[in-house]
mmCIF file of C-alpha atoms and ligand atoms in Angstrom:
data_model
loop_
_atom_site.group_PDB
_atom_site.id
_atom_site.type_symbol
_atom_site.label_atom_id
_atom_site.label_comp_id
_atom_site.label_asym_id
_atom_site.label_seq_id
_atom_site.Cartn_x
_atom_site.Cartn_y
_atom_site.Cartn_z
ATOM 1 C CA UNK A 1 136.859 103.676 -92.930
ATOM 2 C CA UNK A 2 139.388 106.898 -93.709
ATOM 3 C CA UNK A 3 141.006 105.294 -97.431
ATOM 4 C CA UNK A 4 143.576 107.358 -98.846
ATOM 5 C CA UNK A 5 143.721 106.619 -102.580
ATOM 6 C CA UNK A 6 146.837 107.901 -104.692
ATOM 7 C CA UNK A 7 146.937 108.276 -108.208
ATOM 8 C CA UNK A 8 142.927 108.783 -108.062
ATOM 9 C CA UNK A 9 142.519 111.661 -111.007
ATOM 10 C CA UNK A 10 142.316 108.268 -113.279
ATOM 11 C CA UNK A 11 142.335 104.350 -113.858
ATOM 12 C CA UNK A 12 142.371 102.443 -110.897
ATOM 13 C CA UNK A 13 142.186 105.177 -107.768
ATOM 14 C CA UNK A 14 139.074 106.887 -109.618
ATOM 15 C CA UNK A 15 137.207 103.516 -109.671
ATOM 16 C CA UNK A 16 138.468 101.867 -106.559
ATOM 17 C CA UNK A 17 137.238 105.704 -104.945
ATOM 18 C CA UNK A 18 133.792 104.940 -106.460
ATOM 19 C CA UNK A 19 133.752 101.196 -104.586
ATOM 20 C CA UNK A 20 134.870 102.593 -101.361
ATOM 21 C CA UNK A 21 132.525 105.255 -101.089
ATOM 22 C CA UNK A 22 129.289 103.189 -102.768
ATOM 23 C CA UNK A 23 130.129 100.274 -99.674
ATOM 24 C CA UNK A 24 129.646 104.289 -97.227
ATOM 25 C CA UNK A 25 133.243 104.417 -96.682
ATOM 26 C CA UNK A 26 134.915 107.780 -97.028
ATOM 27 C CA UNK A 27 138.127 108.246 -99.491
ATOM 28 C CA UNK A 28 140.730 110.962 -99.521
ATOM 29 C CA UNK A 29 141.901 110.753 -103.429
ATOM 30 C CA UNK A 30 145.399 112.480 -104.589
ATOM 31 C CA UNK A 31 146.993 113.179 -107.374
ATOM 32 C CA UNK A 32 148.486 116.014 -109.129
ATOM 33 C CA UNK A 33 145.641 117.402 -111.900
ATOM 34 C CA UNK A 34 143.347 118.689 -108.965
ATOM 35 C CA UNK A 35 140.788 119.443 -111.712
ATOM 36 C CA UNK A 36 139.982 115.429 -112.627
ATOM 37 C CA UNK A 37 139.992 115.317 -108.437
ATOM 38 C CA UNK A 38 136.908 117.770 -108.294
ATOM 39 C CA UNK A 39 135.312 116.433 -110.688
ATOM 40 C CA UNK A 40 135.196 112.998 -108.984
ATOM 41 C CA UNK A 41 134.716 114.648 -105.443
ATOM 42 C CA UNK A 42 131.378 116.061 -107.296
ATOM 43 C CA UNK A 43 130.194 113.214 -108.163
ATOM 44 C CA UNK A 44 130.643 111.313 -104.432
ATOM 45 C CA UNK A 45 129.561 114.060 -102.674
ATOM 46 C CA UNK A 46 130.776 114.228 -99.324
ATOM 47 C CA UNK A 47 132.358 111.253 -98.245
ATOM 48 C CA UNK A 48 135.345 112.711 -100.945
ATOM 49 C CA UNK A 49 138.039 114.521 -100.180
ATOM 50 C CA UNK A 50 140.172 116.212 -103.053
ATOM 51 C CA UNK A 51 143.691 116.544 -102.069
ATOM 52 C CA UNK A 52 146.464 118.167 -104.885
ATOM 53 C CA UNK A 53 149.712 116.075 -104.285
ATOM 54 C CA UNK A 54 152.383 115.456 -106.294
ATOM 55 C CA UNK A 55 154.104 111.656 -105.312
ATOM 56 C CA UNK A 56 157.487 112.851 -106.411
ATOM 57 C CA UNK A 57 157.972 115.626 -103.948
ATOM 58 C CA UNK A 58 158.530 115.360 -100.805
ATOM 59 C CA UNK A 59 157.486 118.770 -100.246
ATOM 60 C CA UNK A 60 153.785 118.286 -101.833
ATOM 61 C CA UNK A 61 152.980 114.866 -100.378
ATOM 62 C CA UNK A 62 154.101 117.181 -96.561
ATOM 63 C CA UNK A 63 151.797 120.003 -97.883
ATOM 64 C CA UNK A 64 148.809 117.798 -98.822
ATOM 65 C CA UNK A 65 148.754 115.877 -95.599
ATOM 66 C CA UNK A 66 149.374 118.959 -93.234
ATOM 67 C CA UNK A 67 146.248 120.381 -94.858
ATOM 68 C CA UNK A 68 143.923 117.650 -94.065
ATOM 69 C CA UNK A 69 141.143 118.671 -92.232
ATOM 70 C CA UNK A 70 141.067 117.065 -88.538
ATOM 71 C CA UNK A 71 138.332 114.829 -89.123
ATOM 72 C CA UNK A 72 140.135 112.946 -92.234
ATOM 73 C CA UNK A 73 143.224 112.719 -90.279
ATOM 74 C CA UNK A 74 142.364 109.062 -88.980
ATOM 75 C CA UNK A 75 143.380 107.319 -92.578
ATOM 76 C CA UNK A 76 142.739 103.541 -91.884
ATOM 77 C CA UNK A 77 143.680 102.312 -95.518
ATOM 78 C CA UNK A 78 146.263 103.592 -97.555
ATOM 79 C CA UNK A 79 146.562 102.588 -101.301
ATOM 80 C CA UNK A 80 149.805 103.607 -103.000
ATOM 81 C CA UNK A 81 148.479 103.499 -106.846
ATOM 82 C CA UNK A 82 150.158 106.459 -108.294
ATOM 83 C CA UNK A 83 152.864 104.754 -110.639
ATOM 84 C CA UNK A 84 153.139 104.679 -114.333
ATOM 85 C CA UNK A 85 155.793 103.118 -117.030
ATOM 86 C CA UNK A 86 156.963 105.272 -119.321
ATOM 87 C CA UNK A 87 158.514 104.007 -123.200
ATOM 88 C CA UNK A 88 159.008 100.402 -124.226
ATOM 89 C CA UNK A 89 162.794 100.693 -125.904
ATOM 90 C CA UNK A 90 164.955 98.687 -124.453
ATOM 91 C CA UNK A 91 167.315 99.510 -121.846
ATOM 92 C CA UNK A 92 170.306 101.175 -124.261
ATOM 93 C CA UNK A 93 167.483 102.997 -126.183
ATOM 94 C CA UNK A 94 165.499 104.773 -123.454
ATOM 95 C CA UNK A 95 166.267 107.808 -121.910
ATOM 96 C CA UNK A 96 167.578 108.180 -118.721
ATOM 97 C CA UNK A 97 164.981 110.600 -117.558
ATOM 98 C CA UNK A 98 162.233 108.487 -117.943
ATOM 99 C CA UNK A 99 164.106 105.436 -115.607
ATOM 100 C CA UNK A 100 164.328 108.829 -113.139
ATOM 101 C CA UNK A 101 160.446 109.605 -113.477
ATOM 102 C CA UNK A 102 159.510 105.896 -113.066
ATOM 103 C CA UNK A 103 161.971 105.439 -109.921
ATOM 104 C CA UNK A 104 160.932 108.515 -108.271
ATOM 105 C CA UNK A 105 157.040 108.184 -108.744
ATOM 106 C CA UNK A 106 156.660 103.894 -108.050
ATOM 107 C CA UNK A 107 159.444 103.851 -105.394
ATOM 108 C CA UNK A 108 160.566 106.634 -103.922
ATOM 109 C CA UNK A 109 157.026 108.426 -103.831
ATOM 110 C CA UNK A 110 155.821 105.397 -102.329
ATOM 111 C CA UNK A 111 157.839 104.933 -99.821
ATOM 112 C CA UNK A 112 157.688 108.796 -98.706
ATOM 113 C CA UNK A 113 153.987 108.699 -98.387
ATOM 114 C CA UNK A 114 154.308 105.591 -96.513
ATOM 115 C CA UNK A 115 156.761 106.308 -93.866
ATOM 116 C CA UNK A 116 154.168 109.474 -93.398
ATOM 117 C CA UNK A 117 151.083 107.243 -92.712
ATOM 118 C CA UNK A 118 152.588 104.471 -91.130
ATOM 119 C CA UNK A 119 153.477 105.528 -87.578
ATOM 120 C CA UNK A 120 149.963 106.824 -86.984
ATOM 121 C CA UNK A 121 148.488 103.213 -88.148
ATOM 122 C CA UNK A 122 150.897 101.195 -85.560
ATOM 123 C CA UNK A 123 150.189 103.473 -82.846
ATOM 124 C CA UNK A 124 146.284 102.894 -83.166
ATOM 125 C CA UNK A 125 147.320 99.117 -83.542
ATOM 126 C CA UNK A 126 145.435 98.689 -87.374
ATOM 127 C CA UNK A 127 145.506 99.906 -90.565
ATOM 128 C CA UNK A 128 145.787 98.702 -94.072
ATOM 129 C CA UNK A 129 148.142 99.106 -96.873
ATOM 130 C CA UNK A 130 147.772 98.381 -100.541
ATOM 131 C CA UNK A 131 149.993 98.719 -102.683
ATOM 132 C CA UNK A 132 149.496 98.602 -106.401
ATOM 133 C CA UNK A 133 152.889 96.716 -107.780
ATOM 134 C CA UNK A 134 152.367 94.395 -111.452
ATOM 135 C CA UNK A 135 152.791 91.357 -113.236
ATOM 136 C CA UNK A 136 155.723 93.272 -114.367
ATOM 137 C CA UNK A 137 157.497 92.778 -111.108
ATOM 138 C CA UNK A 138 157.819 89.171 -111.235
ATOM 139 C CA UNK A 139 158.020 88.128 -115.442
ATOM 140 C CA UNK A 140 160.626 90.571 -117.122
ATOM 141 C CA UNK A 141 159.680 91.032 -120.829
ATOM 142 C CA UNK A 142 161.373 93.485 -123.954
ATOM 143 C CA UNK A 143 160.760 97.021 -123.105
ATOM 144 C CA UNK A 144 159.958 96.441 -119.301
ATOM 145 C CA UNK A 145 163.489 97.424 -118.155
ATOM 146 C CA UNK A 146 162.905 99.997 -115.002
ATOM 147 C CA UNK A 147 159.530 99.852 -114.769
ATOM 148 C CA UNK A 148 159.772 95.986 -113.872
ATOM 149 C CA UNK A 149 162.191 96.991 -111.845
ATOM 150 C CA UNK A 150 159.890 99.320 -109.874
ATOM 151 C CA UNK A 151 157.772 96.627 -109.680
ATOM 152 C CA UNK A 152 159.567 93.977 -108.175
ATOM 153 C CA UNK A 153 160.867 97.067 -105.598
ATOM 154 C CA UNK A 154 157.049 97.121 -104.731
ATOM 155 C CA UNK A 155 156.198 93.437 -104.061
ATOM 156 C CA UNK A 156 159.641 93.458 -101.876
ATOM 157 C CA UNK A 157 158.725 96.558 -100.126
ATOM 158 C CA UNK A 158 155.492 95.361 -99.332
ATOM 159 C CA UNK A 159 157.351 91.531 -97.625
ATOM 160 C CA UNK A 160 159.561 93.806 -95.896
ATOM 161 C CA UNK A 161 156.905 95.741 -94.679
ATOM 162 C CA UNK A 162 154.832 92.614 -93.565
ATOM 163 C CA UNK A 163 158.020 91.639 -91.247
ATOM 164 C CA UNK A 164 158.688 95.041 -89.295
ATOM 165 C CA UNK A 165 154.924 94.992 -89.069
ATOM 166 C CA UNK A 166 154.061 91.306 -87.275
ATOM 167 C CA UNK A 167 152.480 91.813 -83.762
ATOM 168 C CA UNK A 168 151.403 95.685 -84.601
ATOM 169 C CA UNK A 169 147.542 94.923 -86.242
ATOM 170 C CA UNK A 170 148.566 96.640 -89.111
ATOM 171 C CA UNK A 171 148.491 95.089 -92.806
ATOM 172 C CA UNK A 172 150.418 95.089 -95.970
ATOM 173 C CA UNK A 173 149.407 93.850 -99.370
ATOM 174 C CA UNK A 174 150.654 94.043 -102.867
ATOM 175 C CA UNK A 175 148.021 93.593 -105.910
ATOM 176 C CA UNK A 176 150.017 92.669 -109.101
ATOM 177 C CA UNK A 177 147.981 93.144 -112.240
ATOM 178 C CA UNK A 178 148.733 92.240 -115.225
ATOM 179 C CA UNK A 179 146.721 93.605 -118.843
ATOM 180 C CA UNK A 180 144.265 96.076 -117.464
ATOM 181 C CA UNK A 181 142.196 98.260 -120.017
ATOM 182 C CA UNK A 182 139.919 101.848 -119.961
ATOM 183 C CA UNK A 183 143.052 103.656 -117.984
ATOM 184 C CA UNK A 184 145.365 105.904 -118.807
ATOM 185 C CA UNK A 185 148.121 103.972 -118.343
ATOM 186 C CA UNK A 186 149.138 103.159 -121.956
ATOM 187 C CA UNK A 187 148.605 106.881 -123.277
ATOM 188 C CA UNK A 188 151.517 107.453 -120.633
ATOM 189 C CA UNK A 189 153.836 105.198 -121.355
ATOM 190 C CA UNK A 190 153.111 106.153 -125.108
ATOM 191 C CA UNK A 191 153.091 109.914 -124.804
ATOM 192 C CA UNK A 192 150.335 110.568 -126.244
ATOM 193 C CA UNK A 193 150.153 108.313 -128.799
ATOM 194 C CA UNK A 194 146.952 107.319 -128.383
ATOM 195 C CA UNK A 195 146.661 105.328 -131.748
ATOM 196 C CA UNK A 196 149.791 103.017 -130.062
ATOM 197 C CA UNK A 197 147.766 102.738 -126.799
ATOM 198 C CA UNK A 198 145.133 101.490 -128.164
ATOM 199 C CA UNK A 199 146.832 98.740 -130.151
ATOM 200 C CA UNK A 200 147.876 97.048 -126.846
ATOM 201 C CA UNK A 201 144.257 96.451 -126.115
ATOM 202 C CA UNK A 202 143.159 95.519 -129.706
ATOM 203 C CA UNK A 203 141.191 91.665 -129.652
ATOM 204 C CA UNK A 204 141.685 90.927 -125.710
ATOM 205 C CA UNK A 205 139.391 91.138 -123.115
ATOM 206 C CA UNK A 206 141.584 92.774 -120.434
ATOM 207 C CA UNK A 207 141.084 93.130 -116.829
ATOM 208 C CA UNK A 208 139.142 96.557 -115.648
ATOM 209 C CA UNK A 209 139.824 98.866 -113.498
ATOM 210 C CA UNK A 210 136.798 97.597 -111.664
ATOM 211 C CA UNK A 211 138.566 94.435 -111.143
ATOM 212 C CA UNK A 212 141.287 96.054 -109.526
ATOM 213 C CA UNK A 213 139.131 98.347 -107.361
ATOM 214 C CA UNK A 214 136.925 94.868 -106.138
ATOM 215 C CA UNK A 215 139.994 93.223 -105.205
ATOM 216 C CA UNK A 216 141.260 95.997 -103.166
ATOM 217 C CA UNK A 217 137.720 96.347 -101.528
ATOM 218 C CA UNK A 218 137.651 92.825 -100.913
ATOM 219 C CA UNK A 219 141.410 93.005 -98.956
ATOM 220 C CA UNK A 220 140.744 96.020 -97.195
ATOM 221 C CA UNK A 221 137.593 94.374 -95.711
ATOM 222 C CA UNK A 222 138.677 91.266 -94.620
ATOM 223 C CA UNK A 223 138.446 89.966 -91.223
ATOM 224 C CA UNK A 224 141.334 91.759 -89.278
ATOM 225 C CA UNK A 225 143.168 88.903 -88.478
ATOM 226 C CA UNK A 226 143.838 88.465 -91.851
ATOM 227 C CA UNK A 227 146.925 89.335 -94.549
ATOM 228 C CA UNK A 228 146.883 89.196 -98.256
ATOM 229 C CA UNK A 229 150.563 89.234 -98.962
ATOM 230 C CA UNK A 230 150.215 89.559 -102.606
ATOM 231 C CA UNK A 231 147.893 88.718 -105.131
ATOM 232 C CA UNK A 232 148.628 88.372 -108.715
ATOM 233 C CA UNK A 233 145.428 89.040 -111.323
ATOM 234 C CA UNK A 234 145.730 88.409 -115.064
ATOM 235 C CA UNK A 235 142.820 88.096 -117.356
ATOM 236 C CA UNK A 236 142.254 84.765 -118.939
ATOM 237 C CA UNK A 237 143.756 85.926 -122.540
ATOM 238 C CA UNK A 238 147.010 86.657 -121.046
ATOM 239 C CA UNK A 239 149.513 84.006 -120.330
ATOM 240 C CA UNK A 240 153.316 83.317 -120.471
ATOM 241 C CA UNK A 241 155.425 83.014 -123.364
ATOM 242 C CA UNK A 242 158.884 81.157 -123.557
ATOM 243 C CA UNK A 243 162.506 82.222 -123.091
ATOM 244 C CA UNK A 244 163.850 84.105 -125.665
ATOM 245 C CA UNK A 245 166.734 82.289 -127.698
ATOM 246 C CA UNK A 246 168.994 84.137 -130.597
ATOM 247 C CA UNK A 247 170.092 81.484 -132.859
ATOM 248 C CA UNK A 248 172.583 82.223 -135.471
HETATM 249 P P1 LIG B 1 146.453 105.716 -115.041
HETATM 250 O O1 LIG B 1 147.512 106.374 -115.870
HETATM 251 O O2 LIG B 1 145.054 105.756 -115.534
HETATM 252 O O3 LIG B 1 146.503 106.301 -113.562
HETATM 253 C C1 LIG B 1 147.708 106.633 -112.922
HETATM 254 C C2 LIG B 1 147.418 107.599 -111.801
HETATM 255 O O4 LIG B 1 148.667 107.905 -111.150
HETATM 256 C C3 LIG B 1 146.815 108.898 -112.271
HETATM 257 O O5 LIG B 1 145.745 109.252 -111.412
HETATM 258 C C4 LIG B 1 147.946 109.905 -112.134
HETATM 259 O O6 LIG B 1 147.402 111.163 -111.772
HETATM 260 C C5 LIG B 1 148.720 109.296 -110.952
HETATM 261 N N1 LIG B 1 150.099 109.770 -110.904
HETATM 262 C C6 LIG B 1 151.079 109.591 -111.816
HETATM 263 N N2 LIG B 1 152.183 110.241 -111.424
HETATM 264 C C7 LIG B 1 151.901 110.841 -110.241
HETATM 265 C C8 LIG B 1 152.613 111.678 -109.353
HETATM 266 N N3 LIG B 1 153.875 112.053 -109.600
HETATM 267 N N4 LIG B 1 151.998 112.115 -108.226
HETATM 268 C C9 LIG B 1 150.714 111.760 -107.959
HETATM 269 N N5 LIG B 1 149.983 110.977 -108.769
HETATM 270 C C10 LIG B 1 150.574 110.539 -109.902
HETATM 271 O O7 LIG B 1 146.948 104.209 -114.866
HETATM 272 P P2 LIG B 1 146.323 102.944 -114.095
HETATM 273 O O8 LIG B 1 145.127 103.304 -113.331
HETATM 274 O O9 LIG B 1 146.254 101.850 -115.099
HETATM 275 O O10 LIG B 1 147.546 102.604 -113.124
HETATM 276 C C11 LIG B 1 147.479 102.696 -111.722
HETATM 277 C C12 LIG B 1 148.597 101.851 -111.140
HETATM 278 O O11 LIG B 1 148.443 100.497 -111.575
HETATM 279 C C13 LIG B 1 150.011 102.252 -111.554
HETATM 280 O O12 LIG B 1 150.849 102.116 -110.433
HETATM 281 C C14 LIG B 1 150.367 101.230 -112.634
HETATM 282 O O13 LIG B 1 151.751 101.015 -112.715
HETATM 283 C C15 LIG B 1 149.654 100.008 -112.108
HETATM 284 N N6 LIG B 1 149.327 98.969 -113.070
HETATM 285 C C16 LIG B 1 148.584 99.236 -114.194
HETATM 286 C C17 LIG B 1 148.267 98.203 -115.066
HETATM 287 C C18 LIG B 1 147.501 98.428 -116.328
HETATM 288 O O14 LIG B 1 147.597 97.563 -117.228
HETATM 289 N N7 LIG B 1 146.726 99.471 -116.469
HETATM 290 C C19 LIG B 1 148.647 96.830 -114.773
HETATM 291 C C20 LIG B 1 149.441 96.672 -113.592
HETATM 292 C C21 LIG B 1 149.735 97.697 -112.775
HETATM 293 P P3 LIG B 1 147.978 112.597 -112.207
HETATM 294 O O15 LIG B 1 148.542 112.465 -113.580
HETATM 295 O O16 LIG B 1 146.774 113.474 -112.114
HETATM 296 O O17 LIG B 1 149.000 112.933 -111.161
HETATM 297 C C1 LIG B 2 151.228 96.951 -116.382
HETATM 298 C C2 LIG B 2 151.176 95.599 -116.973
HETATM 299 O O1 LIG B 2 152.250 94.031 -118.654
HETATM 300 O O2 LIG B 2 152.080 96.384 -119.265
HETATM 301 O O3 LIG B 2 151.934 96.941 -115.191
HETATM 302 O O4 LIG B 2 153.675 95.665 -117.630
HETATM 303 S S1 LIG B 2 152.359 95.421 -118.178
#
């Protein structure tokens, strides 16, 4: 299989590239700090394909794919992982620009690079699409604001996508972590603050990016006939807490 990873420079794409390519499968894997991207390709030789692409630009994500070499042209799985939250103040707090980043890179990028693929996939009659949404998307909590919001826009998007797509062979899934250490993804939505980051972790045993990449593996290679809609992973130290009440 041709799997086109986004958001593979880091986290989740880097190590669900690794999985692909140890089970011989071949992975194109995007993102914009082309750097990280060679350095991966390096180490899995061949069967990688580095491709600069920047989800927020219609213009790059048009560039990267008219550049692919004939032979990786046939992408069988796509898995839209590029996303990121960005702050935790709450919704009057936060500035507008970073609801602008989140929207444009979980929803809007996604989409684009979808509509891109997709016609190609239903013409051959298969292909696969993953799509990375979160706990987030379903349980709103203080601080989650937009980037829930993006969330929930990808476990709808990916329904949606399951019911223009019945009768054409081609798949749709939506994997909705929830706490998931060893990525980047806190030093992002902390800027930097790496000290902060870190403190989200602190006494849990969070789910790994390796979790993530063998559920992916595990969709992407099951019998054709069948669809995981959506699948939502947690690790055991995380659970639910109740609603919120102000009391005077
Ligand atoms: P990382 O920050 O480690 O990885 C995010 C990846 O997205 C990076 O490779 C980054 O690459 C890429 N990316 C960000 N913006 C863009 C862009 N504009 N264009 C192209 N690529 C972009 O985080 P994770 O691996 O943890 O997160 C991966 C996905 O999983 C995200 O969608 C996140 O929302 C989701 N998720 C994460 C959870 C967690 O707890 N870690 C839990 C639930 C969901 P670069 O900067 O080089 O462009
Ligand atoms: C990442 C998980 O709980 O930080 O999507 O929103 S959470």
């Amino acid at each position: 299989m041709i799997v086109f990873i986004t958001g593979a420079s880091s986290g989740f794409g880097a190590e669900m590239a690794r999985t692909f390519v140890k089970h011989g499968h071949q992975v194109i894997i995007a993102a914009r700090r082309l750097a990280r991207l060679q350095d991966l390709a390096r180490e899995l030789g061949e069967a990688a394909l580095a491709v600069q692409m920047d989800v927020t630009s219609k213009a790059s994500i048009e560039d990267a794919l008219a550049q692919l070499p004939q032979s990786w042209r046939q992408i069988d799985v796509l898995i839209n992982n590029a996303g990121l939250a960005l702050n935790t103040a709450p919704a009057h707090e936060v500035p507008l620009a970073d609801w602008e980043t989140m929207i444009a890179t979980n929803c809007t990028g996604l989409v684009t690079i979808t509509r891109a693929l997709l016609p190609a996939m239903v013409a051959r009659g298969s292909g696969t699409i993953i799509n990375i949404g979160s706990v987030a998307g379903h349980y709103p909590y203080p601080g989650g604001n937009v980037y829930g919001a993006t969330k929930a826009f990808v476990e709808q998007f990916t329904l949606n996508l399951r019911a223009d797509l019945v009768g054409t062979g081609v798949r749709a899934s939506n994997i909705a972590p929830g706490l998931c250490g060893g990525t980047e993804f806190s030093n992002v939505r902390f800027k930097g603050d790496d000290a902060a980051a870190a403190k989200v972790y602190e006494g849990t045993q969070p789910l790994t990016a390796q979790d993530i990449a063998d559920t992916a593996y595990w969709i992407a290679t099951l019998p054709p006939h069948v669809n995981i809609n959506h699948i939502e992973m947690m690790p055991v130290c995380q659970g639910f807490s109740g609603f919120n009440i102000k009391r005077n």
